[in-house]
């Protein structure tokens, strides 16, 4: 997850900021996409769909091809169980791993501590409010706060528990960037190139807008995976990120 100087004058590498969500059903499709996108994106995110189908062996297989892996399991359980899952995930050599911030301070601390004990330490990312949730959804959940305020509450709890990376939407990004310095990595899904369908996402932004608002990393799935030419779609997003930097 190196963000050191490569291809931009201000020291930020555009390509390394693009995380591709490998939301596909099976190994063959996943490896086909990895082959198409290798060297053109920063990292591959393996989430619940592919992990449930293929398990840890596929994580290792993609890692052994030299790719950085973001394991997006969005862990949310009692502290002891989450700590165990983090220890298991650390053995896979992943670079990033998600937990739900709403699991609370003790669970988040357990995740951070388990990661710190591992030989290869992934960045623990706390997922704040899912980017698919609208203001109405959050009101119906009985949170008692608007989305932006809720994200800030969850972010504060995560920060207090030692978490150094957050997943949020572009809408909350400016406030989070103001609040936290560069020691907090801000990872933003819900990214849609201009004119693209939002699908089930609610709180979306273009790649350039998210970077301009302070995103460290953007996560893009379907706009790349479902494109006629996924490589070209990824290249176009990296170009937009580079321009925004
Ligand atoms: O296809 P799309 O670009 O919408 O994919 C977004 C990815 O980011 C999905 O893999 C989803 O699980 C993940 N994600 C999200 N919102 C969050 C956290 C993760 O969309 N808050």
PDB file of C-alpha atoms and ligand atoms in Angstrom:
ATOM      1  CA  UNK A   1       0.000   0.000   0.000  1.00  0.00           C
ATOM      2  CA  UNK A   2       2.924   2.225  -0.712  1.00  0.00           C
ATOM      3  CA  UNK A   3       1.960   5.783  -1.599  1.00  0.00           C
ATOM      4  CA  UNK A   4       5.477   6.994  -2.217  1.00  0.00           C
ATOM      5  CA  UNK A   5       6.381   9.101  -5.267  1.00  0.00           C
ATOM      6  CA  UNK A   6       6.013   7.393  -8.582  1.00  0.00           C
ATOM      7  CA  UNK A   7       4.183   9.297 -11.235  1.00  0.00           C
ATOM      8  CA  UNK A   8       2.878  12.552  -9.827  1.00  0.00           C
ATOM      9  CA  UNK A   9       4.762  15.724  -8.939  1.00  0.00           C
ATOM     10  CA  UNK A  10       3.307  16.035  -5.442  1.00  0.00           C
ATOM     11  CA  UNK A  11       4.536  12.594  -4.459  1.00  0.00           C
ATOM     12  CA  UNK A  12       1.287  10.611  -4.786  1.00  0.00           C
ATOM     13  CA  UNK A  13       1.038   7.636  -7.063  1.00  0.00           C
ATOM     14  CA  UNK A  14      -2.275   7.520  -8.928  1.00  0.00           C
ATOM     15  CA  UNK A  15      -2.248   3.801  -9.717  1.00  0.00           C
ATOM     16  CA  UNK A  16      -1.575   2.697  -6.140  1.00  0.00           C
ATOM     17  CA  UNK A  17      -4.720   4.522  -5.022  1.00  0.00           C
ATOM     18  CA  UNK A  18      -7.058   2.422  -7.112  1.00  0.00           C
ATOM     19  CA  UNK A  19      -8.377  -0.678  -5.342  1.00  0.00           C
ATOM     20  CA  UNK A  20     -10.394  -3.033  -7.530  1.00  0.00           C
ATOM     21  CA  UNK A  21     -13.244  -4.889  -5.820  1.00  0.00           C
ATOM     22  CA  UNK A  22     -12.986  -8.433  -7.152  1.00  0.00           C
ATOM     23  CA  UNK A  23     -16.681  -9.145  -6.642  1.00  0.00           C
ATOM     24  CA  UNK A  24     -16.905 -12.214  -8.871  1.00  0.00           C
ATOM     25  CA  UNK A  25     -18.309 -15.708  -8.221  1.00  0.00           C
ATOM     26  CA  UNK A  26     -15.377 -18.037  -8.819  1.00  0.00           C
ATOM     27  CA  UNK A  27     -11.624 -18.548  -9.095  1.00  0.00           C
ATOM     28  CA  UNK A  28     -11.494 -18.643 -12.893  1.00  0.00           C
ATOM     29  CA  UNK A  29     -13.259 -15.297 -13.234  1.00  0.00           C
ATOM     30  CA  UNK A  30     -11.169 -13.758 -10.450  1.00  0.00           C
ATOM     31  CA  UNK A  31      -7.884 -14.829 -12.045  1.00  0.00           C
ATOM     32  CA  UNK A  32      -9.048 -13.668 -15.467  1.00  0.00           C
ATOM     33  CA  UNK A  33      -9.702 -10.174 -14.029  1.00  0.00           C
ATOM     34  CA  UNK A  34      -6.400 -10.186 -12.124  1.00  0.00           C
ATOM     35  CA  UNK A  35      -4.555 -11.039 -15.360  1.00  0.00           C
ATOM     36  CA  UNK A  36      -6.327  -8.213 -17.196  1.00  0.00           C
ATOM     37  CA  UNK A  37      -5.698  -5.643 -14.478  1.00  0.00           C
ATOM     38  CA  UNK A  38      -2.305  -6.629 -13.051  1.00  0.00           C
ATOM     39  CA  UNK A  39       0.129  -3.726 -13.162  1.00  0.00           C
ATOM     40  CA  UNK A  40      -2.671  -1.270 -13.954  1.00  0.00           C
ATOM     41  CA  UNK A  41      -4.199  -0.958 -10.456  1.00  0.00           C
ATOM     42  CA  UNK A  42      -2.871  -0.761  -6.925  1.00  0.00           C
ATOM     43  CA  UNK A  43      -4.534  -3.607  -5.139  1.00  0.00           C
ATOM     44  CA  UNK A  44      -7.258  -6.257  -5.362  1.00  0.00           C
ATOM     45  CA  UNK A  45     -10.056  -6.354  -2.823  1.00  0.00           C
ATOM     46  CA  UNK A  46     -11.453  -9.817  -2.108  1.00  0.00           C
ATOM     47  CA  UNK A  47     -14.793  -9.677  -0.380  1.00  0.00           C
ATOM     48  CA  UNK A  48     -17.531 -11.912   0.893  1.00  0.00           C
ATOM     49  CA  UNK A  49     -18.643 -13.302  -2.475  1.00  0.00           C
ATOM     50  CA  UNK A  50     -15.322 -14.662  -3.679  1.00  0.00           C
ATOM     51  CA  UNK A  51     -14.008 -15.534  -0.209  1.00  0.00           C
ATOM     52  CA  UNK A  52     -17.133 -17.578   0.551  1.00  0.00           C
ATOM     53  CA  UNK A  53     -16.702 -19.413  -2.749  1.00  0.00           C
ATOM     54  CA  UNK A  54     -12.959 -19.992  -2.874  1.00  0.00           C
ATOM     55  CA  UNK A  55     -11.621 -19.301   0.627  1.00  0.00           C
ATOM     56  CA  UNK A  56      -8.098 -18.473   1.750  1.00  0.00           C
ATOM     57  CA  UNK A  57      -6.346 -20.490  -0.978  1.00  0.00           C
ATOM     58  CA  UNK A  58      -7.364 -17.992  -3.643  1.00  0.00           C
ATOM     59  CA  UNK A  59      -6.125 -15.128  -1.458  1.00  0.00           C
ATOM     60  CA  UNK A  60      -2.735 -16.853  -1.324  1.00  0.00           C
ATOM     61  CA  UNK A  61      -2.755 -17.611  -5.036  1.00  0.00           C
ATOM     62  CA  UNK A  62      -3.334 -13.969  -5.992  1.00  0.00           C
ATOM     63  CA  UNK A  63      -0.844 -12.795  -3.362  1.00  0.00           C
ATOM     64  CA  UNK A  64       1.753 -15.220  -4.733  1.00  0.00           C
ATOM     65  CA  UNK A  65       1.381 -13.533  -8.122  1.00  0.00           C
ATOM     66  CA  UNK A  66       2.808 -10.463  -6.430  1.00  0.00           C
ATOM     67  CA  UNK A  67      -0.465  -8.612  -5.951  1.00  0.00           C
ATOM     68  CA  UNK A  68      -1.435  -6.634  -2.852  1.00  0.00           C
ATOM     69  CA  UNK A  69      -4.617  -7.967  -1.250  1.00  0.00           C
ATOM     70  CA  UNK A  70      -7.309  -6.122   0.658  1.00  0.00           C
ATOM     71  CA  UNK A  71      -9.435  -8.714   2.465  1.00  0.00           C
ATOM     72  CA  UNK A  72     -12.863  -7.158   2.905  1.00  0.00           C
ATOM     73  CA  UNK A  73     -14.592  -9.476   5.362  1.00  0.00           C
ATOM     74  CA  UNK A  74     -16.202  -6.631   7.361  1.00  0.00           C
ATOM     75  CA  UNK A  75     -15.761  -8.512  10.619  1.00  0.00           C
ATOM     76  CA  UNK A  76     -18.406  -7.780  13.249  1.00  0.00           C
ATOM     77  CA  UNK A  77     -18.562 -10.094  16.266  1.00  0.00           C
ATOM     78  CA  UNK A  78     -17.479 -10.276  19.896  1.00  0.00           C
ATOM     79  CA  UNK A  79     -13.863  -9.149  20.496  1.00  0.00           C
ATOM     80  CA  UNK A  80     -12.451 -12.652  21.038  1.00  0.00           C
ATOM     81  CA  UNK A  81     -13.947 -13.970  17.793  1.00  0.00           C
ATOM     82  CA  UNK A  82     -12.814 -10.971  15.771  1.00  0.00           C
ATOM     83  CA  UNK A  83      -9.298 -11.202  17.202  1.00  0.00           C
ATOM     84  CA  UNK A  84      -9.143 -14.838  16.109  1.00  0.00           C
ATOM     85  CA  UNK A  85     -10.362 -14.004  12.615  1.00  0.00           C
ATOM     86  CA  UNK A  86      -7.790 -11.205  12.336  1.00  0.00           C
ATOM     87  CA  UNK A  87      -5.005 -13.586  13.398  1.00  0.00           C
ATOM     88  CA  UNK A  88      -6.096 -16.070  10.723  1.00  0.00           C
ATOM     89  CA  UNK A  89      -6.297 -13.351   8.064  1.00  0.00           C
ATOM     90  CA  UNK A  90      -2.846 -12.031   9.004  1.00  0.00           C
ATOM     91  CA  UNK A  91      -1.363 -15.425   8.102  1.00  0.00           C
ATOM     92  CA  UNK A  92      -2.572 -14.844   4.533  1.00  0.00           C
ATOM     93  CA  UNK A  93      -0.293 -11.842   4.153  1.00  0.00           C
ATOM     94  CA  UNK A  94      -3.039  -9.363   3.300  1.00  0.00           C
ATOM     95  CA  UNK A  95      -2.315  -5.623   3.286  1.00  0.00           C
ATOM     96  CA  UNK A  96      -5.716  -4.397   4.457  1.00  0.00           C
ATOM     97  CA  UNK A  97      -8.537  -5.983   6.427  1.00  0.00           C
ATOM     98  CA  UNK A  98     -11.949  -4.566   7.341  1.00  0.00           C
ATOM     99  CA  UNK A  99     -13.963  -4.664  10.542  1.00  0.00           C
ATOM    100  CA  UNK A 100     -17.231  -2.853  11.260  1.00  0.00           C
ATOM    101  CA  UNK A 101     -16.752   0.243  13.428  1.00  0.00           C
ATOM    102  CA  UNK A 102     -20.208  -0.408  14.911  1.00  0.00           C
ATOM    103  CA  UNK A 103     -18.742  -3.478  16.621  1.00  0.00           C
ATOM    104  CA  UNK A 104     -17.565  -1.018  19.282  1.00  0.00           C
ATOM    105  CA  UNK A 105     -14.325   0.057  20.909  1.00  0.00           C
ATOM    106  CA  UNK A 106     -13.409  -3.259  22.557  1.00  0.00           C
ATOM    107  CA  UNK A 107     -13.897  -5.196  19.320  1.00  0.00           C
ATOM    108  CA  UNK A 108     -11.884  -2.647  17.338  1.00  0.00           C
ATOM    109  CA  UNK A 109      -9.075  -2.666  19.901  1.00  0.00           C
ATOM    110  CA  UNK A 110      -9.029  -6.486  19.808  1.00  0.00           C
ATOM    111  CA  UNK A 111      -8.659  -6.358  16.018  1.00  0.00           C
ATOM    112  CA  UNK A 112      -5.834  -3.795  16.148  1.00  0.00           C
ATOM    113  CA  UNK A 113      -3.992  -5.716  18.877  1.00  0.00           C
ATOM    114  CA  UNK A 114      -4.306  -9.018  17.010  1.00  0.00           C
ATOM    115  CA  UNK A 115      -2.927  -7.412  13.854  1.00  0.00           C
ATOM    116  CA  UNK A 116      -0.021  -5.854  15.742  1.00  0.00           C
ATOM    117  CA  UNK A 117       1.023  -9.232  17.101  1.00  0.00           C
ATOM    118  CA  UNK A 118       1.221 -10.722  13.602  1.00  0.00           C
ATOM    119  CA  UNK A 119       4.422 -11.042  11.585  1.00  0.00           C
ATOM    120  CA  UNK A 120       2.863  -9.358   8.550  1.00  0.00           C
ATOM    121  CA  UNK A 121       0.669  -6.591   9.896  1.00  0.00           C
ATOM    122  CA  UNK A 122      -2.269  -5.540   7.734  1.00  0.00           C
ATOM    123  CA  UNK A 123      -3.838  -2.125   8.048  1.00  0.00           C
ATOM    124  CA  UNK A 124      -7.086  -2.572   9.969  1.00  0.00           C
ATOM    125  CA  UNK A 125      -9.816  -0.503   8.344  1.00  0.00           C
ATOM    126  CA  UNK A 126     -13.000   0.332  10.219  1.00  0.00           C
ATOM    127  CA  UNK A 127     -16.078   0.467   8.006  1.00  0.00           C
ATOM    128  CA  UNK A 128     -18.266   3.349   9.172  1.00  0.00           C
ATOM    129  CA  UNK A 129     -21.686   3.605   7.456  1.00  0.00           C
ATOM    130  CA  UNK A 130     -22.028   1.418   4.365  1.00  0.00           C
ATOM    131  CA  UNK A 131     -22.045   3.528   1.213  1.00  0.00           C
ATOM    132  CA  UNK A 132     -25.287   1.813   0.181  1.00  0.00           C
ATOM    133  CA  UNK A 133     -27.157   3.370   3.144  1.00  0.00           C
ATOM    134  CA  UNK A 134     -29.178   6.533   2.520  1.00  0.00           C
ATOM    135  CA  UNK A 135     -30.251   9.075   5.157  1.00  0.00           C
ATOM    136  CA  UNK A 136     -33.652   7.341   5.253  1.00  0.00           C
ATOM    137  CA  UNK A 137     -32.072   3.928   5.806  1.00  0.00           C
ATOM    138  CA  UNK A 138     -29.998   5.268   8.689  1.00  0.00           C
ATOM    139  CA  UNK A 139     -33.035   6.965  10.255  1.00  0.00           C
ATOM    140  CA  UNK A 140     -34.944   3.659  10.059  1.00  0.00           C
ATOM    141  CA  UNK A 141     -32.071   1.873  11.794  1.00  0.00           C
ATOM    142  CA  UNK A 142     -32.743   4.094  14.797  1.00  0.00           C
ATOM    143  CA  UNK A 143     -29.254   5.515  14.895  1.00  0.00           C
ATOM    144  CA  UNK A 144     -30.536   8.893  16.096  1.00  0.00           C
ATOM    145  CA  UNK A 145     -27.995  10.849  14.038  1.00  0.00           C
ATOM    146  CA  UNK A 146     -27.708  11.900  10.407  1.00  0.00           C
ATOM    147  CA  UNK A 147     -25.308   9.844   8.285  1.00  0.00           C
ATOM    148  CA  UNK A 148     -22.461  12.347   8.413  1.00  0.00           C
ATOM    149  CA  UNK A 149     -22.663  12.725  12.179  1.00  0.00           C
ATOM    150  CA  UNK A 150     -22.940   8.956  12.629  1.00  0.00           C
ATOM    151  CA  UNK A 151     -19.854   8.405  10.497  1.00  0.00           C
ATOM    152  CA  UNK A 152     -17.975  10.935  12.628  1.00  0.00           C
ATOM    153  CA  UNK A 153     -19.086   9.191  15.815  1.00  0.00           C
ATOM    154  CA  UNK A 154     -17.960   5.797  14.488  1.00  0.00           C
ATOM    155  CA  UNK A 155     -14.700   7.308  13.225  1.00  0.00           C
ATOM    156  CA  UNK A 156     -13.948   8.775  16.665  1.00  0.00           C
ATOM    157  CA  UNK A 157     -14.573   5.442  18.360  1.00  0.00           C
ATOM    158  CA  UNK A 158     -12.319   3.714  15.827  1.00  0.00           C
ATOM    159  CA  UNK A 159      -9.573   6.313  16.226  1.00  0.00           C
ATOM    160  CA  UNK A 160      -9.750   5.995  20.007  1.00  0.00           C
ATOM    161  CA  UNK A 161      -9.343   2.227  19.661  1.00  0.00           C
ATOM    162  CA  UNK A 162      -6.123   2.629  17.703  1.00  0.00           C
ATOM    163  CA  UNK A 163      -7.556   2.127  14.198  1.00  0.00           C
ATOM    164  CA  UNK A 164      -5.592   3.972  11.516  1.00  0.00           C
ATOM    165  CA  UNK A 165      -7.827   3.505   8.501  1.00  0.00           C
ATOM    166  CA  UNK A 166     -11.492   4.202   7.777  1.00  0.00           C
ATOM    167  CA  UNK A 167     -13.958   3.247   5.067  1.00  0.00           C
ATOM    168  CA  UNK A 168     -16.555   5.930   4.429  1.00  0.00           C
ATOM    169  CA  UNK A 169     -18.278   7.603   1.510  1.00  0.00           C
ATOM    170  CA  UNK A 170     -17.137  10.661  -0.369  1.00  0.00           C
ATOM    171  CA  UNK A 171     -19.897  12.671   1.324  1.00  0.00           C
ATOM    172  CA  UNK A 172     -18.249  12.370   4.742  1.00  0.00           C
ATOM    173  CA  UNK A 173     -14.745  12.621   3.355  1.00  0.00           C
ATOM    174  CA  UNK A 174     -14.124  16.381   3.711  1.00  0.00           C
ATOM    175  CA  UNK A 175     -15.107  16.332   7.405  1.00  0.00           C
ATOM    176  CA  UNK A 176     -13.005  13.219   8.064  1.00  0.00           C
ATOM    177  CA  UNK A 177     -10.012  14.704   6.239  1.00  0.00           C
ATOM    178  CA  UNK A 178     -10.266  17.896   8.313  1.00  0.00           C
ATOM    179  CA  UNK A 179     -10.519  15.928  11.516  1.00  0.00           C
ATOM    180  CA  UNK A 180      -7.727  13.390  10.988  1.00  0.00           C
ATOM    181  CA  UNK A 181      -4.227  14.027   9.719  1.00  0.00           C
ATOM    182  CA  UNK A 182      -2.327  11.856   7.258  1.00  0.00           C
ATOM    183  CA  UNK A 183      -1.981   9.182   9.951  1.00  0.00           C
ATOM    184  CA  UNK A 184      -5.535   8.058   9.104  1.00  0.00           C
ATOM    185  CA  UNK A 185      -5.964   6.328   5.731  1.00  0.00           C
ATOM    186  CA  UNK A 186      -9.331   7.152   4.165  1.00  0.00           C
ATOM    187  CA  UNK A 187     -10.657   4.477   1.815  1.00  0.00           C
ATOM    188  CA  UNK A 188     -13.672   5.412  -0.304  1.00  0.00           C
ATOM    189  CA  UNK A 189     -16.017   3.009  -2.136  1.00  0.00           C
ATOM    190  CA  UNK A 190     -19.205   4.082  -3.905  1.00  0.00           C
ATOM    191  CA  UNK A 191     -17.103   5.444  -6.772  1.00  0.00           C
ATOM    192  CA  UNK A 192     -18.779   5.977 -10.110  1.00  0.00           C
ATOM    193  CA  UNK A 193     -17.199   7.556 -13.198  1.00  0.00           C
ATOM    194  CA  UNK A 194     -19.330  10.428 -14.512  1.00  0.00           C
ATOM    195  CA  UNK A 195     -22.503   9.075 -16.129  1.00  0.00           C
ATOM    196  CA  UNK A 196     -22.166   5.540 -14.731  1.00  0.00           C
ATOM    197  CA  UNK A 197     -25.154   3.838 -13.061  1.00  0.00           C
ATOM    198  CA  UNK A 198     -25.109   4.050  -9.252  1.00  0.00           C
ATOM    199  CA  UNK A 199     -26.700   0.553  -8.885  1.00  0.00           C
ATOM    200  CA  UNK A 200     -27.218  -0.226  -5.171  1.00  0.00           C
ATOM    201  CA  UNK A 201     -24.868   2.540  -4.000  1.00  0.00           C
ATOM    202  CA  UNK A 202     -26.382   5.700  -2.464  1.00  0.00           C
ATOM    203  CA  UNK A 203     -23.541   8.000  -1.439  1.00  0.00           C
ATOM    204  CA  UNK A 204     -21.388   8.112  -4.587  1.00  0.00           C
ATOM    205  CA  UNK A 205     -18.727  10.339  -6.179  1.00  0.00           C
ATOM    206  CA  UNK A 206     -16.524  10.328  -9.261  1.00  0.00           C
ATOM    207  CA  UNK A 207     -12.911   9.153  -8.869  1.00  0.00           C
ATOM    208  CA  UNK A 208     -11.589  12.697  -9.314  1.00  0.00           C
ATOM    209  CA  UNK A 209     -14.025  14.232  -6.819  1.00  0.00           C
ATOM    210  CA  UNK A 210     -13.133  11.640  -4.170  1.00  0.00           C
ATOM    211  CA  UNK A 211      -9.406  12.263  -4.582  1.00  0.00           C
ATOM    212  CA  UNK A 212      -9.894  16.042  -4.525  1.00  0.00           C
ATOM    213  CA  UNK A 213     -11.874  15.659  -1.285  1.00  0.00           C
ATOM    214  CA  UNK A 214      -8.944  13.854   0.329  1.00  0.00           C
ATOM    215  CA  UNK A 215      -9.340  10.120  -0.361  1.00  0.00           C
ATOM    216  CA  UNK A 216      -6.167   8.071   0.104  1.00  0.00           C
ATOM    217  CA  UNK A 217      -7.650   5.136  -1.795  1.00  0.00           C
ATOM    218  CA  UNK A 218     -10.756   4.601  -3.909  1.00  0.00           C
ATOM    219  CA  UNK A 219     -12.532   1.253  -4.305  1.00  0.00           C
ATOM    220  CA  UNK A 220     -14.119   0.476  -7.657  1.00  0.00           C
ATOM    221  CA  UNK A 221     -15.904  -2.741  -8.574  1.00  0.00           C
ATOM    222  CA  UNK A 222     -18.609  -2.999 -11.214  1.00  0.00           C
ATOM    223  CA  UNK A 223     -17.613   0.050 -13.293  1.00  0.00           C
ATOM    224  CA  UNK A 224     -14.356  -1.824 -14.027  1.00  0.00           C
ATOM    225  CA  UNK A 225     -15.425  -5.481 -13.856  1.00  0.00           C
ATOM    226  CA  UNK A 226     -18.477  -5.037 -16.077  1.00  0.00           C
ATOM    227  CA  UNK A 227     -16.785  -2.777 -18.633  1.00  0.00           C
ATOM    228  CA  UNK A 228     -16.283  -4.125 -22.175  1.00  0.00           C
ATOM    229  CA  UNK A 229     -12.585  -3.493 -21.629  1.00  0.00           C
ATOM    230  CA  UNK A 230     -11.805  -3.616 -17.881  1.00  0.00           C
ATOM    231  CA  UNK A 231      -8.167  -2.660 -18.436  1.00  0.00           C
ATOM    232  CA  UNK A 232      -9.137   0.477 -20.342  1.00  0.00           C
ATOM    233  CA  UNK A 233     -11.752   1.334 -17.704  1.00  0.00           C
ATOM    234  CA  UNK A 234      -9.106   1.039 -14.976  1.00  0.00           C
ATOM    235  CA  UNK A 235      -6.623   3.113 -16.991  1.00  0.00           C
ATOM    236  CA  UNK A 236      -9.238   5.858 -17.435  1.00  0.00           C
ATOM    237  CA  UNK A 237      -9.903   5.953 -13.688  1.00  0.00           C
ATOM    238  CA  UNK A 238      -6.166   6.099 -12.910  1.00  0.00           C
ATOM    239  CA  UNK A 239      -5.832   8.967 -15.407  1.00  0.00           C
ATOM    240  CA  UNK A 240      -8.673  10.824 -13.685  1.00  0.00           C
ATOM    241  CA  UNK A 241      -7.047  10.220 -10.277  1.00  0.00           C
ATOM    242  CA  UNK A 242      -3.708  11.465 -11.617  1.00  0.00           C
ATOM    243  CA  UNK A 243      -5.317  14.637 -12.880  1.00  0.00           C
ATOM    244  CA  UNK A 244      -7.038  15.228  -9.537  1.00  0.00           C
ATOM    245  CA  UNK A 245      -3.718  14.833  -7.715  1.00  0.00           C
TER     246      UNK A 245
HETATM  247  O1  LIG B   1     -19.227  -2.428  -7.599  1.00  0.00           O
HETATM  248  P1  LIG B   1     -18.945  -1.329  -6.618  1.00  0.00           P
HETATM  249  O2  LIG B   1     -17.940  -0.311  -7.145  1.00  0.00           O
HETATM  250  O3  LIG B   1     -20.207  -0.670  -6.102  1.00  0.00           O
HETATM  251  O4  LIG B   1     -18.241  -2.068  -5.402  1.00  0.00           O
HETATM  252  C1  LIG B   1     -17.937  -1.418  -4.188  1.00  0.00           C
HETATM  253  C2  LIG B   1     -17.215  -2.360  -3.275  1.00  0.00           C
HETATM  254  O5  LIG B   1     -16.897  -1.698  -2.076  1.00  0.00           O
HETATM  255  C3  LIG B   1     -17.989  -3.616  -2.906  1.00  0.00           C
HETATM  256  O6  LIG B   1     -17.068  -4.687  -2.892  1.00  0.00           O
HETATM  257  C4  LIG B   1     -18.502  -3.345  -1.507  1.00  0.00           C
HETATM  258  O7  LIG B   1     -18.560  -4.518  -0.740  1.00  0.00           O
HETATM  259  C5  LIG B   1     -17.425  -2.407  -0.959  1.00  0.00           C
HETATM  260  N1  LIG B   1     -17.881  -1.475   0.083  1.00  0.00           N
HETATM  261  C6  LIG B   1     -18.877  -0.545  -0.122  1.00  0.00           C
HETATM  262  N2  LIG B   1     -19.256   0.291   0.896  1.00  0.00           N
HETATM  263  C7  LIG B   1     -18.667   0.215   2.093  1.00  0.00           C
HETATM  264  C8  LIG B   1     -17.649  -0.704   2.313  1.00  0.00           C
HETATM  265  C9  LIG B   1     -17.273  -1.542   1.269  1.00  0.00           C
HETATM  266  O8  LIG B   1     -19.397  -0.457  -1.229  1.00  0.00           O
HETATM  267  N3  LIG B   1     -19.001   1.066   3.054  1.00  0.00           N
END
